[in-house]
Amino acid sequence: MRPCSVRLEGVEAGYAAAPPVLRDLSFSIDPGSLVALLGPNGSGKTTLLRLLAGILKPSRGRVEVCGRPPGRVRRMLGYAPATPEVDPRLRAVEVALLYRYGVSEGVAWSRRDWEEVLSALREMGVEELAWRRWGELSSGQRRLVILAGVLARRPALALLDEPHSFLDVSNMRRVTLVLRSLRGRATVVYTTHDPLAAMAADTVVMLREGLLHAQGPPGAVVTPETIEEVYGIPADRLDGLTIPRYYRP
Ligand SMILES: Nc1ncnc2c1ncn2[C@@H]1O[C@H](COP(=O)(O)OP(=O)(O)OP(=O)(O)O)[C@@H](O)[C@H]1O
């Protein structure tokens, strides 16, 4: 499957009668690129991913994924929610299989499905957890299982909500390397609260109160100036990286 392009034009989106969450959003993403979505709590990152996944429809403007409305290309998309709802009795490998197929796509699993999912679990370093029940897994282990399932789907566009959350530094590195290895083969959009995790992307999209604040290479977007503007806290530049000073008064 060829990686998808993404295009938004004058998009407004939100929930029921409430004021729109995303406002006048226009930007595009090149096929095969790795994109980090950064922005404060409540700025609309998950809403944007749900829009790209076709779960939510815009109230105004146009969203195109692989040149079509997302709802028409669902089979090409993989979506990993930040807080997936899963039956705690399922085995990890079954959860990964569900995500390989998209949770609502009823299918009979073949031997190849099992092999692909086990291989993805291995890549995420959680193969030994394959037969453990979901309810017995830690938050970080669950994150890795869901990511394995979505990546085993081999999506043309992977939409990953906080893939680094709950992970220790070694697993953060593992996930970052896996995401970078997908460049050129899949378009990947991931949300994060960690400016360092965003530095691994080709492009950073910074949202602020539902508006596009900045888009560009990490070095141009994740700067001490932007951190100060968007989050209102100081940040330092160290070895070319921007480190927010949330750890020091
Ligand atoms: N199902 C919903 N119904 C009504 N409002 C919602 C719903 N989901 C989110 N919102 C609102 O939409 C806004 C954006 O939420 P969203 O989850 O997209 O932000 P986010 O940037 O992903 O936040 P976080 O970093 O905290 O996960 C918030 O003000 C939130 O309260």
Tab-separated table of C-alpha atoms and ligand atoms in Angstrom:
chain	number	residue	atom	x	y	z
A	1	MET	CA	0.000	0.000	0.000
A	2	ARG	CA	1.366	3.417	-0.903
A	3	PRO	CA	1.565	6.025	1.883
A	4	CYS	CA	-1.312	8.513	2.016
A	5	SER	CA	-1.304	12.265	1.612
A	6	VAL	CA	-3.400	14.344	4.001
A	7	ARG	CA	-5.085	17.657	3.200
A	8	LEU	CA	-7.274	19.892	5.310
A	9	GLU	CA	-8.901	23.028	3.971
A	10	GLY	CA	-10.728	25.515	6.190
A	11	VAL	CA	-11.758	22.767	8.592
A	12	GLU	CA	-14.024	23.363	11.536
A	13	ALA	CA	-14.944	20.429	13.774
A	14	GLY	CA	-16.156	19.654	17.263
A	15	TYR	CA	-18.813	17.985	19.335
A	16	ALA	CA	-22.603	18.422	19.228
A	17	ALA	CA	-23.856	21.873	20.201
A	18	ALA	CA	-20.590	23.024	21.797
A	19	PRO	CA	-18.473	25.664	20.010
A	20	PRO	CA	-16.097	24.105	17.440
A	21	VAL	CA	-12.859	22.652	18.810
A	22	LEU	CA	-10.865	22.967	15.581
A	23	ARG	CA	-11.171	26.262	13.761
A	24	ASP	CA	-10.222	27.236	10.236
A	25	LEU	CA	-7.575	24.545	10.040
A	26	SER	CA	-5.688	24.250	6.745
A	27	PHE	CA	-2.521	22.263	6.170
A	28	SER	CA	-1.220	19.298	4.232
A	29	ILE	CA	1.083	16.373	4.932
A	30	ASP	CA	3.363	14.731	2.377
A	31	PRO	CA	2.939	10.996	1.797
A	32	GLY	CA	5.435	8.894	3.730
A	33	SER	CA	6.351	11.565	6.252
A	34	LEU	CA	6.476	11.314	10.025
A	35	VAL	CA	4.432	14.060	11.657
A	36	ALA	CA	4.250	15.003	15.338
A	37	LEU	CA	1.178	16.795	16.602
A	38	LEU	CA	2.015	18.965	19.578
A	39	GLY	CA	-0.143	21.305	21.648
A	40	PRO	CA	-1.453	21.944	25.149
A	41	ASN	CA	-4.113	19.790	26.858
A	42	GLY	CA	-7.439	20.366	25.175
A	43	SER	CA	-5.934	22.060	22.092
A	44	GLY	CA	-7.619	19.563	19.743
A	45	LYS	CA	-4.965	16.928	18.930
A	46	THR	CA	-7.198	13.900	19.537
A	47	THR	CA	-10.080	15.641	17.776
A	48	LEU	CA	-7.845	16.124	14.748
A	49	LEU	CA	-6.764	12.455	14.749
A	50	ARG	CA	-10.415	11.372	14.998
A	51	LEU	CA	-11.214	13.617	12.057
A	52	LEU	CA	-8.429	12.031	9.989
A	53	ALA	CA	-9.615	8.568	11.051
A	54	GLY	CA	-13.119	9.358	9.773
A	55	ILE	CA	-14.651	8.919	13.247
A	56	LEU	CA	-15.633	12.580	13.311
A	57	LYS	CA	-16.894	14.689	10.383
A	58	PRO	CA	-16.016	18.341	9.821
A	59	SER	CA	-18.862	20.841	10.250
A	60	ARG	CA	-17.120	23.071	7.722
A	61	GLY	CA	-14.275	22.696	5.206
A	62	ARG	CA	-12.709	19.628	3.619
A	63	VAL	CA	-10.625	16.714	4.871
A	64	GLU	CA	-8.905	14.455	2.344
A	65	VAL	CA	-6.849	11.379	3.092
A	66	CYS	CA	-5.281	9.584	0.118
A	67	GLY	CA	-7.280	12.070	-1.996
A	68	ARG	CA	-10.645	10.986	-0.552
A	69	PRO	CA	-12.815	11.604	2.510
A	70	PRO	CA	-11.407	9.477	5.385
A	71	GLY	CA	-14.646	7.487	5.734
A	72	ARG	CA	-14.063	6.082	2.226
A	73	VAL	CA	-10.538	4.819	2.880
A	74	ARG	CA	-10.940	3.248	6.332
A	75	ARG	CA	-9.116	0.067	5.310
A	76	MET	CA	-5.990	2.098	4.565
A	77	LEU	CA	-5.979	3.722	8.010
A	78	GLY	CA	-4.735	2.517	11.369
A	79	TYR	CA	-5.862	4.354	14.501
A	80	ALA	CA	-4.425	3.794	17.964
A	81	PRO	CA	-6.502	5.704	20.541
A	82	ALA	CA	-4.775	7.041	23.639
A	83	THR	CA	-7.159	5.173	25.960
A	84	PRO	CA	-8.519	2.127	24.112
A	85	GLU	CA	-11.572	0.352	25.474
A	86	VAL	CA	-10.811	-3.344	25.575
A	87	ASP	CA	-12.470	-6.370	27.187
A	88	PRO	CA	-10.066	-7.171	30.076
A	89	ARG	CA	-10.508	-10.931	29.496
A	90	LEU	CA	-8.945	-10.848	26.012
A	91	ARG	CA	-5.379	-12.075	25.501
A	92	ALA	CA	-2.846	-9.473	24.347
A	93	VAL	CA	-2.449	-11.250	20.998
A	94	GLU	CA	-6.229	-11.123	20.438
A	95	VAL	CA	-6.288	-7.396	21.167
A	96	ALA	CA	-3.454	-6.865	18.679
A	97	LEU	CA	-5.388	-8.916	16.101
A	98	LEU	CA	-8.475	-6.756	16.638
A	99	TYR	CA	-6.427	-3.629	16.044
A	100	ARG	CA	-4.779	-5.204	12.995
A	101	TYR	CA	-8.225	-5.401	11.457
A	102	GLY	CA	-9.778	-2.272	12.865
A	103	VAL	CA	-11.966	-3.085	15.813
A	104	SER	CA	-15.260	-3.243	13.906
A	105	GLU	CA	-14.119	-5.343	10.939
A	106	GLY	CA	-15.303	-8.898	11.667
A	107	VAL	CA	-12.884	-11.387	10.062
A	108	ALA	CA	-11.727	-14.980	10.514
A	109	TRP	CA	-8.079	-14.795	11.565
A	110	SER	CA	-5.669	-16.779	9.416
A	111	ARG	CA	-2.317	-18.323	10.322
A	112	ARG	CA	-0.664	-15.405	8.512
A	113	ASP	CA	-2.543	-12.913	10.730
A	114	TRP	CA	-1.210	-14.626	13.837
A	115	GLU	CA	2.333	-14.681	12.449
A	116	GLU	CA	2.228	-11.000	11.498
A	117	VAL	CA	0.830	-9.949	14.842
A	118	LEU	CA	3.337	-12.067	16.786
A	119	SER	CA	6.115	-10.538	14.721
A	120	ALA	CA	4.807	-7.017	15.472
A	121	LEU	CA	4.592	-7.874	19.193
A	122	ARG	CA	8.226	-9.039	18.952
A	123	GLU	CA	9.221	-5.759	17.288
A	124	MET	CA	7.590	-3.894	20.174
A	125	GLY	CA	9.408	-6.120	22.688
A	126	VAL	CA	6.224	-7.642	24.174
A	127	GLU	CA	6.032	-11.035	22.445
A	128	GLU	CA	6.268	-12.833	25.805
A	129	LEU	CA	3.049	-11.087	26.877
A	130	ALA	CA	1.050	-12.465	23.916
A	131	TRP	CA	-1.029	-14.868	26.038
A	132	ARG	CA	-1.508	-12.623	29.049
A	133	ARG	CA	-4.939	-11.130	29.620
A	134	TRP	CA	-5.454	-7.435	28.867
A	135	GLY	CA	-6.661	-6.798	32.424
A	136	GLU	CA	-3.304	-8.056	33.760
A	137	LEU	CA	-1.122	-5.769	31.648
A	138	SER	CA	0.477	-2.511	32.788
A	139	SER	CA	-0.351	0.766	31.040
A	140	GLY	CA	2.936	0.776	29.112
A	141	GLN	CA	2.550	-2.879	28.094
A	142	ARG	CA	-0.946	-2.113	26.800
A	143	ARG	CA	0.410	0.801	24.777
A	144	LEU	CA	2.982	-1.457	23.082
A	145	VAL	CA	0.366	-4.153	22.319
A	146	ILE	CA	-2.006	-1.652	20.661
A	147	LEU	CA	0.838	-0.154	18.636
A	148	ALA	CA	1.874	-3.644	17.503
A	149	GLY	CA	-1.696	-4.347	16.342
A	150	VAL	CA	-2.050	-1.089	14.428
A	151	LEU	CA	1.347	-1.466	12.774
A	152	ALA	CA	0.620	-5.109	11.849
A	153	ARG	CA	-2.296	-3.696	9.877
A	154	ARG	CA	0.328	-2.045	7.619
A	155	PRO	CA	-1.696	1.133	7.236
A	156	ALA	CA	-1.036	3.709	4.525
A	157	LEU	CA	-1.789	6.297	7.219
A	158	ALA	CA	-1.133	5.503	10.889
A	159	LEU	CA	-2.810	7.808	13.411
A	160	LEU	CA	-1.268	7.260	16.827
A	161	ASP	CA	-2.569	9.073	19.891
A	162	GLU	CA	0.245	9.477	22.420
A	163	PRO	CA	2.271	6.403	21.388
A	164	HIS	CA	5.025	7.362	23.874
A	165	SER	CA	2.839	7.790	26.934
A	166	PHE	CA	3.355	5.368	29.852
A	167	LEU	CA	6.636	4.162	28.300
A	168	ASP	CA	10.022	4.014	29.987
A	169	VAL	CA	12.918	5.713	28.192
A	170	SER	CA	14.085	2.495	26.541
A	171	ASN	CA	10.635	1.792	25.105
A	172	MET	CA	10.265	5.438	24.081
A	173	ARG	CA	13.412	4.952	22.044
A	174	ARG	CA	12.087	1.672	20.627
A	175	VAL	CA	8.830	3.297	19.507
A	176	THR	CA	10.663	6.297	18.070
A	177	LEU	CA	12.947	4.017	16.030
A	178	VAL	CA	9.995	1.962	14.766
A	179	LEU	CA	8.128	5.133	13.744
A	180	ARG	CA	11.178	6.466	11.933
A	181	SER	CA	11.645	3.131	10.158
A	182	LEU	CA	8.166	3.558	8.629
A	183	ARG	CA	9.150	6.776	6.818
A	184	GLY	CA	8.533	6.406	3.086
A	185	ARG	CA	6.371	3.300	3.616
A	186	ALA	CA	3.537	4.872	5.603
A	187	THR	CA	2.436	8.341	6.571
A	188	VAL	CA	2.458	8.526	10.358
A	189	VAL	CA	0.815	11.192	12.506
A	190	TYR	CA	1.395	10.922	16.257
A	191	THR	CA	0.432	13.160	19.129
A	192	THR	CA	2.783	13.839	21.992
A	193	HIS	CA	3.314	16.131	24.962
A	194	ASP	CA	7.060	15.593	24.862
A	195	PRO	CA	8.977	18.114	22.752
A	196	LEU	CA	11.865	15.625	22.557
A	197	ALA	CA	9.576	12.945	21.108
A	198	ALA	CA	8.385	15.531	18.573
A	199	MET	CA	11.987	16.217	17.488
A	200	ALA	CA	12.106	12.751	15.859
A	201	ALA	CA	9.485	13.767	13.281
A	202	ASP	CA	10.038	15.227	9.817
A	203	THR	CA	7.372	17.822	10.490
A	204	VAL	CA	5.791	19.206	13.633
A	205	VAL	CA	2.254	20.574	13.629
A	206	MET	CA	1.633	22.766	16.663
A	207	LEU	CA	-1.969	23.371	17.687
A	208	ARG	CA	-3.119	26.047	20.056
A	209	GLU	CA	-6.774	26.387	21.068
A	210	GLY	CA	-7.883	24.542	17.955
A	211	LEU	CA	-5.894	26.738	15.595
A	212	LEU	CA	-2.739	25.917	13.673
A	213	HIS	CA	-0.006	27.777	15.544
A	214	ALA	CA	2.961	26.554	13.474
A	215	GLN	CA	4.002	23.824	11.059
A	216	GLY	CA	7.498	22.956	9.873
A	217	PRO	CA	10.674	21.020	10.650
A	218	PRO	CA	11.114	20.292	14.391
A	219	GLY	CA	14.100	22.630	14.693
A	220	ALA	CA	11.992	25.522	13.388
A	221	VAL	CA	8.787	24.790	15.348
A	222	VAL	CA	9.969	23.371	18.663
A	223	THR	CA	11.972	26.371	19.817
A	224	PRO	CA	12.237	28.029	23.241
A	225	GLU	CA	10.227	30.935	21.758
A	226	THR	CA	7.317	28.687	20.682
A	227	ILE	CA	7.307	26.836	24.021
A	228	GLU	CA	7.120	30.173	25.817
A	229	GLU	CA	4.348	31.426	23.491
A	230	VAL	CA	2.213	28.290	23.558
A	231	TYR	CA	2.783	26.910	27.073
A	232	GLY	CA	3.889	30.060	28.874
A	233	ILE	CA	7.008	28.477	30.397
A	234	PRO	CA	10.713	28.998	29.682
A	235	ALA	CA	12.779	26.451	27.720
A	236	ASP	CA	16.488	25.982	27.028
A	237	ARG	CA	18.332	24.990	23.891
A	238	LEU	CA	20.785	22.169	24.570
A	239	ASP	CA	22.645	20.199	21.876
A	240	GLY	CA	20.133	21.473	19.302
A	241	LEU	CA	17.191	20.242	21.397
A	242	THR	CA	14.560	22.352	23.117
A	243	ILE	CA	14.074	21.360	26.755
A	244	PRO	CA	11.113	22.934	28.578
A	245	ARG	CA	11.968	24.071	32.079
A	246	TYR	CA	9.045	22.435	33.882
A	247	TYR	CA	11.429	20.758	36.306
A	248	ARG	CA	12.882	23.992	37.671
A	249	PRO	CA	11.030	27.015	39.082
B	1	LIG	N1	-16.633	13.669	23.239
B	1	LIG	C1	-16.508	14.968	23.494
B	1	LIG	N2	-17.609	15.735	23.690
B	1	LIG	C2	-17.497	17.070	23.946
B	1	LIG	N3	-16.322	17.726	24.009
B	1	LIG	C3	-15.199	17.004	23.806
B	1	LIG	C4	-15.229	15.600	23.546
B	1	LIG	N4	-13.961	15.167	23.397
B	1	LIG	C5	-13.179	16.259	23.572
B	1	LIG	N5	-13.913	17.351	23.814
B	1	LIG	C6	-13.390	18.727	24.032
B	1	LIG	O1	-12.669	19.106	22.895
B	1	LIG	C7	-11.508	19.860	23.263
B	1	LIG	C8	-10.285	19.230	22.594
B	1	LIG	O2	-10.114	17.925	23.122
B	1	LIG	P1	-9.004	16.939	22.545
B	1	LIG	O3	-9.170	15.645	23.250
B	1	LIG	O4	-9.058	16.957	21.073
B	1	LIG	O5	-7.670	17.695	23.017
B	1	LIG	P2	-6.178	17.164	23.102
B	1	LIG	O6	-5.310	18.223	22.506
B	1	LIG	O7	-6.067	15.801	22.524
B	1	LIG	O8	-5.985	17.138	24.675
B	1	LIG	P3	-5.019	16.231	25.632
B	1	LIG	O9	-3.623	16.641	25.322
B	1	LIG	O10	-5.440	16.664	26.993
B	1	LIG	O11	-5.300	14.792	25.340
B	1	LIG	C9	-11.461	19.887	24.775
B	1	LIG	O12	-11.927	21.135	25.213
B	1	LIG	C10	-12.398	18.780	25.191
B	1	LIG	O13	-13.054	19.121	26.398
